[in-house]
Short mmCIF file of C-alpha atoms and ligand atoms in Angstrom, two decimals:
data_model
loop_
_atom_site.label_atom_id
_atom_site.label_comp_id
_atom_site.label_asym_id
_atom_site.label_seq_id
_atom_site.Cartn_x
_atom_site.Cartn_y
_atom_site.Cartn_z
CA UNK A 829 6.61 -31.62 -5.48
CA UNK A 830 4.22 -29.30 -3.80
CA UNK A 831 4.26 -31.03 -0.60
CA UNK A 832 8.45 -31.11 -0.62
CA UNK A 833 7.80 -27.31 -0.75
CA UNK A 834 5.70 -26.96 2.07
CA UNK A 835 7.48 -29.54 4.03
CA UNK A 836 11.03 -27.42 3.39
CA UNK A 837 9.33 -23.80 3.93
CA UNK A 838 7.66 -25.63 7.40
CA UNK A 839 11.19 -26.75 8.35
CA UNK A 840 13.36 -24.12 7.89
CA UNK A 841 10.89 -20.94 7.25
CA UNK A 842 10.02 -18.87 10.50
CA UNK A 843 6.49 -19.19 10.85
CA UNK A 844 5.41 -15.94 10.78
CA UNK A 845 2.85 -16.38 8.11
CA UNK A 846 0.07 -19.10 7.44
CA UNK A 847 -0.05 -20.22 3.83
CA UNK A 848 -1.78 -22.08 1.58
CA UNK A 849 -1.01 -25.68 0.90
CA UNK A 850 -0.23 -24.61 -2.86
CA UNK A 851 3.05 -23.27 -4.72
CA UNK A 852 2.97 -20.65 -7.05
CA UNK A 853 5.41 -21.43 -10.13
CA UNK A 854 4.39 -18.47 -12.77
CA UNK A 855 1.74 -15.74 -13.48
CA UNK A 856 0.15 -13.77 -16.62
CA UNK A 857 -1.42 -10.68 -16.09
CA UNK A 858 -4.35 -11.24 -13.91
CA UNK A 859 -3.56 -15.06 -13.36
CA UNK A 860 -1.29 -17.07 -11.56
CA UNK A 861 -0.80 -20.77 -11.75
CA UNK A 862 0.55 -23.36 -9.34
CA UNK A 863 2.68 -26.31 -9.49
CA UNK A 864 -0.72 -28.85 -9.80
CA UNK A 865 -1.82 -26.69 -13.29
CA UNK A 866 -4.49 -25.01 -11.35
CA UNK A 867 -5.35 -21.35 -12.62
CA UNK A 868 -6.64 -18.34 -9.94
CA UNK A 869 -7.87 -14.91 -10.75
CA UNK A 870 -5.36 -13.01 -8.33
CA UNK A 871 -7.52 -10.14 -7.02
CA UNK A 872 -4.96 -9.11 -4.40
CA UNK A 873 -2.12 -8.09 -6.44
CA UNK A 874 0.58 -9.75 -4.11
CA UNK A 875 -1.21 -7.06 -1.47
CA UNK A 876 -1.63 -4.18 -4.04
CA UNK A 877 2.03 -4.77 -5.45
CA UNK A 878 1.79 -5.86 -8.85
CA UNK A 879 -0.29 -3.07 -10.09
CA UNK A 880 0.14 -4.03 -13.85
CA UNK A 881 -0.42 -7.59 -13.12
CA UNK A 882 2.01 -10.47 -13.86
CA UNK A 883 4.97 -10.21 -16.81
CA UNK A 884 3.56 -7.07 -18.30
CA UNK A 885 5.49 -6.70 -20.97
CA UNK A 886 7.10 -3.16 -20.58
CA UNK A 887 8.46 -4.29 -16.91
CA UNK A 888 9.60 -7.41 -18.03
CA UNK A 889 11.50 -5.23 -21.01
CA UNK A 890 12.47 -2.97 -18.50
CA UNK A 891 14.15 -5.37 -16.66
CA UNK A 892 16.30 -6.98 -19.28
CA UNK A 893 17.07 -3.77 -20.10
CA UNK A 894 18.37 -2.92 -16.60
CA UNK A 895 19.68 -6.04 -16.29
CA UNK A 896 22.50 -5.21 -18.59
CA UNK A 897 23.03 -2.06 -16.88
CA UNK A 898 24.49 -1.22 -13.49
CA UNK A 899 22.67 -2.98 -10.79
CA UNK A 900 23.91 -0.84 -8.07
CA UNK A 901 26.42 1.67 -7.35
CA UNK A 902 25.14 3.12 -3.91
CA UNK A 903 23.93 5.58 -3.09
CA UNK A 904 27.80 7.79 -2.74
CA UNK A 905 27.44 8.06 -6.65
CA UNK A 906 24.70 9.90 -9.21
CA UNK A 907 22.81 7.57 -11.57
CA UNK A 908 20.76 8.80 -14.06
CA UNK A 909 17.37 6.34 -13.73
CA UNK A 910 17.74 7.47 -9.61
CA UNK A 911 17.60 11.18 -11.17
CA UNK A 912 14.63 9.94 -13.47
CA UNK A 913 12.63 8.55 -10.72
CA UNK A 914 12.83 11.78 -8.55
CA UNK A 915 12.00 13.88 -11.27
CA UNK A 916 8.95 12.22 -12.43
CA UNK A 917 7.79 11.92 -8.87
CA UNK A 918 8.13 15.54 -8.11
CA UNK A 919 6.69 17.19 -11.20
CA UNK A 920 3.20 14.89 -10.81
CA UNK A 921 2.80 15.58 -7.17
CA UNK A 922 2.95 18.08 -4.55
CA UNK A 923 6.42 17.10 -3.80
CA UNK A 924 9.41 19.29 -3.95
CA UNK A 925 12.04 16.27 -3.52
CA UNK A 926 12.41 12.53 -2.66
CA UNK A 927 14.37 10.12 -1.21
CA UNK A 928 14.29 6.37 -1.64
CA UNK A 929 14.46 3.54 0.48
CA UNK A 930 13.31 -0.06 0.10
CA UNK A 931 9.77 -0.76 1.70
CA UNK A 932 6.76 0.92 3.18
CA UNK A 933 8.06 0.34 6.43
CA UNK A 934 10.94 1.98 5.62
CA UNK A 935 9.55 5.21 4.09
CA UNK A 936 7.37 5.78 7.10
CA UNK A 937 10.64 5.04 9.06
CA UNK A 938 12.48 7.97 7.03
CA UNK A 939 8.37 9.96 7.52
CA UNK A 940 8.96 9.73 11.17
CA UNK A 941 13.03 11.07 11.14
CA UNK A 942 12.21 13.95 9.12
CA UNK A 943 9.08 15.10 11.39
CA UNK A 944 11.37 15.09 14.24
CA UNK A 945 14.48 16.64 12.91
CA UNK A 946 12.18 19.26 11.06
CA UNK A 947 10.47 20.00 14.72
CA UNK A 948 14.04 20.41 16.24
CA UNK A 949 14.95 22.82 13.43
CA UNK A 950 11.38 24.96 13.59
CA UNK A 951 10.31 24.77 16.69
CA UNK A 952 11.92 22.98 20.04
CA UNK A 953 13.08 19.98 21.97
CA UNK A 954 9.85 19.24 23.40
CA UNK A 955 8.51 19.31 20.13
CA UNK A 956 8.40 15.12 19.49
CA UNK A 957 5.09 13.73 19.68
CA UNK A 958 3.45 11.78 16.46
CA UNK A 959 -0.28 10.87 15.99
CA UNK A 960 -1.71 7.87 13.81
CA UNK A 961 -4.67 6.89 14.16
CA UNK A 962 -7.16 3.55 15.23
CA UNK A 963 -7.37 1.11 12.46
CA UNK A 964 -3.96 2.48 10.97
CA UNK A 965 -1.43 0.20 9.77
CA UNK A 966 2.00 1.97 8.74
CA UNK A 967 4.56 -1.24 9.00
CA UNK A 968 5.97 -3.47 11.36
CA UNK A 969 9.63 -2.20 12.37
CA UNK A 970 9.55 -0.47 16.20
CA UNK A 971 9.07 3.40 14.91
CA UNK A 972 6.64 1.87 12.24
CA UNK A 973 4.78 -0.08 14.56
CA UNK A 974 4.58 2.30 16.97
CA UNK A 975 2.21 4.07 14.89
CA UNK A 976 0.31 1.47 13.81
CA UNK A 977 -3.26 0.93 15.68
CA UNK A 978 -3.63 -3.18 16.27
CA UNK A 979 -2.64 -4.19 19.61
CA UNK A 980 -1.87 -7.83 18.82
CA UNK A 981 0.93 -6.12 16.45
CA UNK A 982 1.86 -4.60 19.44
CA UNK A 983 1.99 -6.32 22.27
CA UNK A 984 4.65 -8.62 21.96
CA UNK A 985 7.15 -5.80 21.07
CA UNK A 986 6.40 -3.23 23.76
CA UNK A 987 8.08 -0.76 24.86
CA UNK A 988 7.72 0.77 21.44
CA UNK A 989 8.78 4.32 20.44
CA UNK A 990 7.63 7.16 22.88
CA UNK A 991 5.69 10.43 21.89
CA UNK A 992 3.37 8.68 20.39
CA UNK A 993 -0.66 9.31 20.64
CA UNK A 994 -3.60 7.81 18.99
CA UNK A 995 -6.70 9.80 17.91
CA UNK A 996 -10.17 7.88 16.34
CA UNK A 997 -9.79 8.15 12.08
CA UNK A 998 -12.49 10.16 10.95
CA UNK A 999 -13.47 11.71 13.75
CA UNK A 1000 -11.97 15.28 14.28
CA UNK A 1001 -12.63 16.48 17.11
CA UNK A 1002 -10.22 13.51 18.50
CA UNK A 1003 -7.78 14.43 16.76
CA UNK A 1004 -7.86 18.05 18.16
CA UNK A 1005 -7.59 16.58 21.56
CA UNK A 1006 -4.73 14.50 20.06
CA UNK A 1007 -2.63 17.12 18.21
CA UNK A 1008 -0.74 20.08 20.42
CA UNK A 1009 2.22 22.15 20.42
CA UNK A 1010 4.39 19.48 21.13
CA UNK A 1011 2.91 17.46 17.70
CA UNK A 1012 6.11 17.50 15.03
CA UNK A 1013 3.86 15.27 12.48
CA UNK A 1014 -0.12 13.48 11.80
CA UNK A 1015 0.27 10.60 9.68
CA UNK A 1016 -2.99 8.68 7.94
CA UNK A 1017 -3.65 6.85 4.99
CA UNK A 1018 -6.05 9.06 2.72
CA UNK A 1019 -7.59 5.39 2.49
CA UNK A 1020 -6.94 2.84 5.33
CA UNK A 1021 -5.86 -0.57 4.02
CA UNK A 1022 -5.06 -3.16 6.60
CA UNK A 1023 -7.19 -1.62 8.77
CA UNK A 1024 -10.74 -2.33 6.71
CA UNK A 1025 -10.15 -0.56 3.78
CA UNK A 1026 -11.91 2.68 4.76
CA UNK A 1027 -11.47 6.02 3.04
CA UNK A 1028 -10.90 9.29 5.16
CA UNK A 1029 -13.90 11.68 4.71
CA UNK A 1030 -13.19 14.99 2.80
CA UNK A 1031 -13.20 16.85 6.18
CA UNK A 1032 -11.11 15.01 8.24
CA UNK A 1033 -8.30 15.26 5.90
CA UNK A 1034 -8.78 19.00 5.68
CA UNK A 1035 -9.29 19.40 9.31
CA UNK A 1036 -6.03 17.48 9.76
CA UNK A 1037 -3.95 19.96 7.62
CA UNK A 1038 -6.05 22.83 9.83
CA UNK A 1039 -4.34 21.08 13.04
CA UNK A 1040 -1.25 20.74 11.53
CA UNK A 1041 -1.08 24.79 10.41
CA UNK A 1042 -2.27 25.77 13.52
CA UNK A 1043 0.59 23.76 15.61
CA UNK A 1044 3.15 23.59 13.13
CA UNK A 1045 3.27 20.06 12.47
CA UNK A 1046 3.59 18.37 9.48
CA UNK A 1047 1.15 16.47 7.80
CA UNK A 1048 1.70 12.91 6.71
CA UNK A 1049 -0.13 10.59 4.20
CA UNK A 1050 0.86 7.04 3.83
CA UNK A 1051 0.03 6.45 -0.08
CA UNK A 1052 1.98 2.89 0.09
CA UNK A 1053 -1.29 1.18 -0.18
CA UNK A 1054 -3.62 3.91 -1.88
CA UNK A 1055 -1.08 5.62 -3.99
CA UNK A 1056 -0.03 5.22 -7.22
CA UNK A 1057 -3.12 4.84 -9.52
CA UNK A 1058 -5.35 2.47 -7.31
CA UNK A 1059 -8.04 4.54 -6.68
CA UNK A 1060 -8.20 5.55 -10.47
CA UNK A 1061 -6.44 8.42 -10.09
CA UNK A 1062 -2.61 8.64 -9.40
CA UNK A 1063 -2.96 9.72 -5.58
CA UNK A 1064 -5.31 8.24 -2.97
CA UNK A 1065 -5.09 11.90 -1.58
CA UNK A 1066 -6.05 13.45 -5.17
CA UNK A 1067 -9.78 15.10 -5.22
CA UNK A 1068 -9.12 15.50 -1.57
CA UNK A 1069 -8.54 19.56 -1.89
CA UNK A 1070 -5.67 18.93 0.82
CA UNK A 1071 -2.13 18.41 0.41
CA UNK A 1072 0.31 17.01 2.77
CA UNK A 1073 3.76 17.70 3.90
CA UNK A 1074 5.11 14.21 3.30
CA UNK A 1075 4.14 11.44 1.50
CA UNK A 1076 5.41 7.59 1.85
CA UNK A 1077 5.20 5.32 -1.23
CA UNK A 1078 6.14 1.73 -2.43
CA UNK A 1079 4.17 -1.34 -2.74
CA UNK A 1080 3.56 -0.93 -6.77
CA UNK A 1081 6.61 0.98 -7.42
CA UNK A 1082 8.75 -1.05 -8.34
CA UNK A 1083 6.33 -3.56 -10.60
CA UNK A 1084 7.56 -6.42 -8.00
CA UNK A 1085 10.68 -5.28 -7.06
CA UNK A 1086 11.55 -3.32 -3.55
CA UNK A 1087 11.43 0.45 -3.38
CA UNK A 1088 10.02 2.64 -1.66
CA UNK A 1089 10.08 6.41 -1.64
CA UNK A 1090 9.54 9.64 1.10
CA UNK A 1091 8.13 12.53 -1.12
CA UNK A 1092 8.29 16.33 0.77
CA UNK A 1093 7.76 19.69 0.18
CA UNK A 1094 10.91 22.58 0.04
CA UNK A 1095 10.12 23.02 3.85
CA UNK A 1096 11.17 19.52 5.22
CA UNK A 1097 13.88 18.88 2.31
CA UNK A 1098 15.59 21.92 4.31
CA UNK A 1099 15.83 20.55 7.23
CA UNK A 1100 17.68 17.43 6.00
CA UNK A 1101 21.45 17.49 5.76
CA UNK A 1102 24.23 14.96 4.35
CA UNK A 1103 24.49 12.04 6.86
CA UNK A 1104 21.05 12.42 8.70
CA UNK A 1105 19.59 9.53 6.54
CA UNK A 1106 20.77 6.63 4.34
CA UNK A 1107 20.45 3.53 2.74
CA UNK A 1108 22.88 0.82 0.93
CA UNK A 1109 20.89 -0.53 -1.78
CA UNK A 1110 17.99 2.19 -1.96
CA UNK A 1111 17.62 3.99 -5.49
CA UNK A 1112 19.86 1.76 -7.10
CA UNK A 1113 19.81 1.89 -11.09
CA UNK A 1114 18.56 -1.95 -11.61
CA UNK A 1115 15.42 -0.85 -9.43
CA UNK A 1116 14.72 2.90 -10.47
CA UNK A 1117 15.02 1.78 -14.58
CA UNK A 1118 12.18 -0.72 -13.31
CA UNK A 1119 10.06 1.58 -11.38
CA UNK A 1120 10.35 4.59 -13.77
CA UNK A 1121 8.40 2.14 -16.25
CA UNK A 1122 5.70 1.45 -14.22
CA UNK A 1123 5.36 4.95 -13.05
CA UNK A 1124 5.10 5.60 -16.82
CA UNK A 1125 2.25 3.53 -17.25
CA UNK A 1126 0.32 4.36 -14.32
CA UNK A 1127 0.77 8.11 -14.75
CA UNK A 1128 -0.98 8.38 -19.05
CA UNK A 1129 -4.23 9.58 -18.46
CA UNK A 1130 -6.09 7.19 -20.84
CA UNK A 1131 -4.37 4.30 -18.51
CA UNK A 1132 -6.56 6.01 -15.19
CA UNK A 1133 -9.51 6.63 -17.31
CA UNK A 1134 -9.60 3.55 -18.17
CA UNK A 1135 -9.08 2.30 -13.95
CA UNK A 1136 -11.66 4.51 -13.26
CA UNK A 1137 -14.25 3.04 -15.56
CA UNK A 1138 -13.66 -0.77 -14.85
CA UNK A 1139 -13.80 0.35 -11.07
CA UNK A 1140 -17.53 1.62 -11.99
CA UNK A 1141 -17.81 -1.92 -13.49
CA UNK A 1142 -16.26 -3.55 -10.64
CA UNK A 1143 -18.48 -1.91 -8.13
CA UNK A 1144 -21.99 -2.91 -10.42
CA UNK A 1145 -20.53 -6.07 -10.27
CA UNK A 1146 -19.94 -6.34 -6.61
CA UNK A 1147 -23.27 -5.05 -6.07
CA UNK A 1148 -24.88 -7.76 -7.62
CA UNK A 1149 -23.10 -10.24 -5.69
CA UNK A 1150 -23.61 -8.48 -1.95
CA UNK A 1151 -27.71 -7.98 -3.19
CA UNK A 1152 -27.55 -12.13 -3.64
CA UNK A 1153 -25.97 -13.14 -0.61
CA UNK A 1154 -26.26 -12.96 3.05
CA UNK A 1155 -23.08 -13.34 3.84
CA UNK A 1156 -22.07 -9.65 2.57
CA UNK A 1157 -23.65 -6.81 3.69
CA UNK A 1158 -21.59 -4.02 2.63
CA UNK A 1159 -18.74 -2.56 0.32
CA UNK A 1160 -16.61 0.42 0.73
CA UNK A 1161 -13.37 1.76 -1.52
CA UNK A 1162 -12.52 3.18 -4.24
CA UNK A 1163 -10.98 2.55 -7.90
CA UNK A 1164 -9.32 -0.81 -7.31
CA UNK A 1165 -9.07 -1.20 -3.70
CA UNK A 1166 -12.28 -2.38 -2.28
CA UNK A 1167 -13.85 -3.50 1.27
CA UNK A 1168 -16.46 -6.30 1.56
CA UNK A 1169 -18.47 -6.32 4.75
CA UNK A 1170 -18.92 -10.06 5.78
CA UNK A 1171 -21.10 -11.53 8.11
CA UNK A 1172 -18.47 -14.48 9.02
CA UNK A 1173 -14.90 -14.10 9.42
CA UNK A 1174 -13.14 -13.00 6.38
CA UNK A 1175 -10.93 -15.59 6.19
CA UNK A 1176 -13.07 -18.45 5.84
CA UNK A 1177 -14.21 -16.82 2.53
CA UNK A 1178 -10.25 -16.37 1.69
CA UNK A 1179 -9.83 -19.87 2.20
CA UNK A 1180 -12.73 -21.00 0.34
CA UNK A 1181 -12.39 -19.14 -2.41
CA UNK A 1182 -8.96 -20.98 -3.16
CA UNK A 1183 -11.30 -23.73 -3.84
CA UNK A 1184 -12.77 -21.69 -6.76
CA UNK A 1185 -9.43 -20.51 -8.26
CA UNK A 1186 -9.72 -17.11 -6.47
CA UNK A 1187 -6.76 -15.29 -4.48
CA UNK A 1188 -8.68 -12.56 -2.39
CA UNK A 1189 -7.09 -10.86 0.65
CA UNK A 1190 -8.57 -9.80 4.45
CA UNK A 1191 -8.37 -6.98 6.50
CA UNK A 1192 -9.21 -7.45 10.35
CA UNK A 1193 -11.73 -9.82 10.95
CA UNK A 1194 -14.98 -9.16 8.83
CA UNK A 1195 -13.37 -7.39 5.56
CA UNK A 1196 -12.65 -9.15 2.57
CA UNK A 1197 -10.10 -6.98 0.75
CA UNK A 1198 -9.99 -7.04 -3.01
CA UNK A 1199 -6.91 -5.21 -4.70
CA UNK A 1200 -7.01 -6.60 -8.07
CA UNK A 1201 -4.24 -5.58 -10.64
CA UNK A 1202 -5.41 -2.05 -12.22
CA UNK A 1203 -5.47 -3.63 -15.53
CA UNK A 1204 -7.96 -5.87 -14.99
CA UNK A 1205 -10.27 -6.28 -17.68
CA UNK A 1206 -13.95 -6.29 -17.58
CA UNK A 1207 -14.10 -9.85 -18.64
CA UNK A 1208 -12.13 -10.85 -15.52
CA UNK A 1209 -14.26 -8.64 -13.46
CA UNK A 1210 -16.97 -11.01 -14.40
CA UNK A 1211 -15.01 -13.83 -13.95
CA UNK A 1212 -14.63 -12.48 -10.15
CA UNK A 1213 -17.80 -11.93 -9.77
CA UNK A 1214 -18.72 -15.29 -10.62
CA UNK A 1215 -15.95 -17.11 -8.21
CA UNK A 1216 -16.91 -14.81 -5.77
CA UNK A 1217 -20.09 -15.76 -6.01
CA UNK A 1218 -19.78 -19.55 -6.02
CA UNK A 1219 -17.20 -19.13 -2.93
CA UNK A 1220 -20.40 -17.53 -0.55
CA UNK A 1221 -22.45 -20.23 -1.97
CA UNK A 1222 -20.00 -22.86 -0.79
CA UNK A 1223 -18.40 -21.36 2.42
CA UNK A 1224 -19.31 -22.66 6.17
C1 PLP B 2661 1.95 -2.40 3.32
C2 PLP B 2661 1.88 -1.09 4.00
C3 PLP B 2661 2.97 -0.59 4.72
C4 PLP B 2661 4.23 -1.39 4.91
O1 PLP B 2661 4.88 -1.60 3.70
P1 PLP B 2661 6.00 -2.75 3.58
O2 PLP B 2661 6.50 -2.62 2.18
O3 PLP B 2661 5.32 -4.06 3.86
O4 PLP B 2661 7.04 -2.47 4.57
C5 PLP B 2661 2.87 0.68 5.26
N1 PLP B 2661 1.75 1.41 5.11
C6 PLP B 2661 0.68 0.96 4.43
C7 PLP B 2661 -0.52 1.84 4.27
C8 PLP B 2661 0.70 -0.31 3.86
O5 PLP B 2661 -0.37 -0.77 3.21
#
């Protein structure tokens, strides 16, 4: 039965994506379970989206409950779980108002409208140009892309999006050469995924928003990765001391289900009138009932104490395991979103580590990226210390 699977999915599946030769039938929590029986820790969350594992209980409540609601309405007509959504949103961040939309991609999509139509409204028509920054990654769609660092994304899509500039993350005094007058928006991650899972120092950050004051532009962060309770607490940016302008959500929104949303201050939600942005199925009521669950789980502060602790477990743990093999030399990250340095390419120790009933992710070449569900329990972080262990042991 597997092998039908794999045989369909190779014959009528763009292949845009390498998998493994396994097929994933149903999950619990941290585990997920394929058609032979076997049984993996998944420390990569579907990339960072199933933030309360598999079936949690309240989601899968949530969506039976939701299920006998409205699925969708559009957005031409008020709902009150869209209303809901917004609300909670707003009142535990900087953010003044949101809109919704389906994806990451898509929120950075909406990021990069509302820069420029905010720059034609406060300052001029020359007033267009974005900067990201190297080892970025902020989507794949051609405004999305264009701000994302990796050339081989690139390439084969070029001419991208003009206005756009690249400056060096972390390093500030690029980014002063990179930001001007004619800058309408800065967008980062407060802690780069894809691109190695590095964190932004203190400074930068700050020296960003200093850029952006002094040339009116706004200031971007791209929580879709980082946001939402993963580092421990509920914002990547939080204990930062600097706030943006705009900020892009999804992956764990929506517990497994699409959403995404664009979160800005009173400033930018001026500038935006009926008709300058849309979306069909975004905010529905099926998908807001869903995501205002998980957004009430993530957001009790006994659930991030207790992400915060098991990451200090996580990180002993990980310790150990780099201190006992060559093949690591490194970690960086924070809460539940962690970088391992490796000495071999990254995806050999992916691949092996299927062997071991592990699921751990990469980022470029020479990162293993581990984004375990924040409700892992300290049991399982042994468990993952152990398979990780046995998987450098066994690699190459
Ligand atoms: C995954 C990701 C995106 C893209 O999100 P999609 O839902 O895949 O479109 C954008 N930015 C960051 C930081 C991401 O990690």
């Amino acid at each position: 039965m597997t092998q039908e699977i794999i045989n369909l999915e190779k014959q009528y599946v763009l292949h845009t994506y390498n998998r493994p030769p396994f097929t994933f039938t149903r999950g619990d929590g941290t585990w997920i379970y394929d058609t032979d029986g076997n049984r993996y820790l998944d420390a990569g969350s579907g990339i960072a989206v199933n933030a309360l594992g598999h079936q949690h209980e309240a989601v899968v409540r949530a969506i039976k409950e939701a299920a006998d609601g409205l699925l969708h309405v559009s957005n031409l007509y008020h709902t009150a779980p869209h209303a809901k959504l917004a609300q909670t949103l707003c009142e535990s961040s900087f953010a003044d108002k949101a809109f919704f939309c389906n994806s990451g991609t898509e929120a950075n999509e909406g990021a990069i409208k509302f820069a420029r139509k905010w720059a034609k409204v406060n300052g001029n028509e020359q007033k267009i140009e974005l900067v990201a920054f190297s080892g970025s990654f902020h989507g794949r769609t051609m405004g999305a892309l264009s701000l994302t660092s990796r050339e081989k994304y690139r390439a084969p899509f070029e001419p991208l999006i003009g206005g756009t500039r690249f400056a060096t993350f972390n390093d500030l005094a690029s980014a002063e050469a990179a930001i001007n007058d004619q800058t309408c928006g800065v967008i980062v991650e407060p802690i780069q995924g894809e691109g190695g899972v590095t964190p932004a120092n203190p400074k930068f950050l700050a020296g960003l928003r200093q850029l952006c004051n002094r040339h009116n532009a706004l200031l971007i962060f791209d929580e879709v990765q980082c946001g939402l309770g993963r580092t421990g607490q509920l914002w990547g940016h939080q204990g930062y001391g600097t706030t943006p302008d705009i900020m892009t959500l999804a992956k764990p929104l929506g517990g497994g289900l699409p959403i995404g949303a664009i979160l800005v201050n009173e400033s930018v939600a001026q500038v935006m009138q009926p008709g300058d942005h849309a979306s069909t199925f975004a905010g529905g009521p099926f998908v807001c009932h869903v995501a205002n669950t998980v957004l009430q789980q993530i957001i009790k502060p006994e659930f991030l104490a207790r992400v915060q602790s098991n990451s200090l477990y996580l990180q002993e743990t990980l310790k150990r395991v780099i201190s006992k093999t060559s093949l690591l030399t490194d970690m960086r990250g924070k809460g539940m979103m962690w970088g391992l340095i490796s000495t071999i390419p990254a995806t050999e120790i992916m691949t092996e580590a299927y062997q071991h009933g592990l699921l751990i992710l990469v980022a470029g070449d020479n990162i293993i990226r581990l984004l375990p569900p924040l409700t892992i329990c300290r049991e399982e972080i042994d468990t993952l210390g152990q398979r990780l262990f046995k998987t450098l042991e066994t690699v190459g």
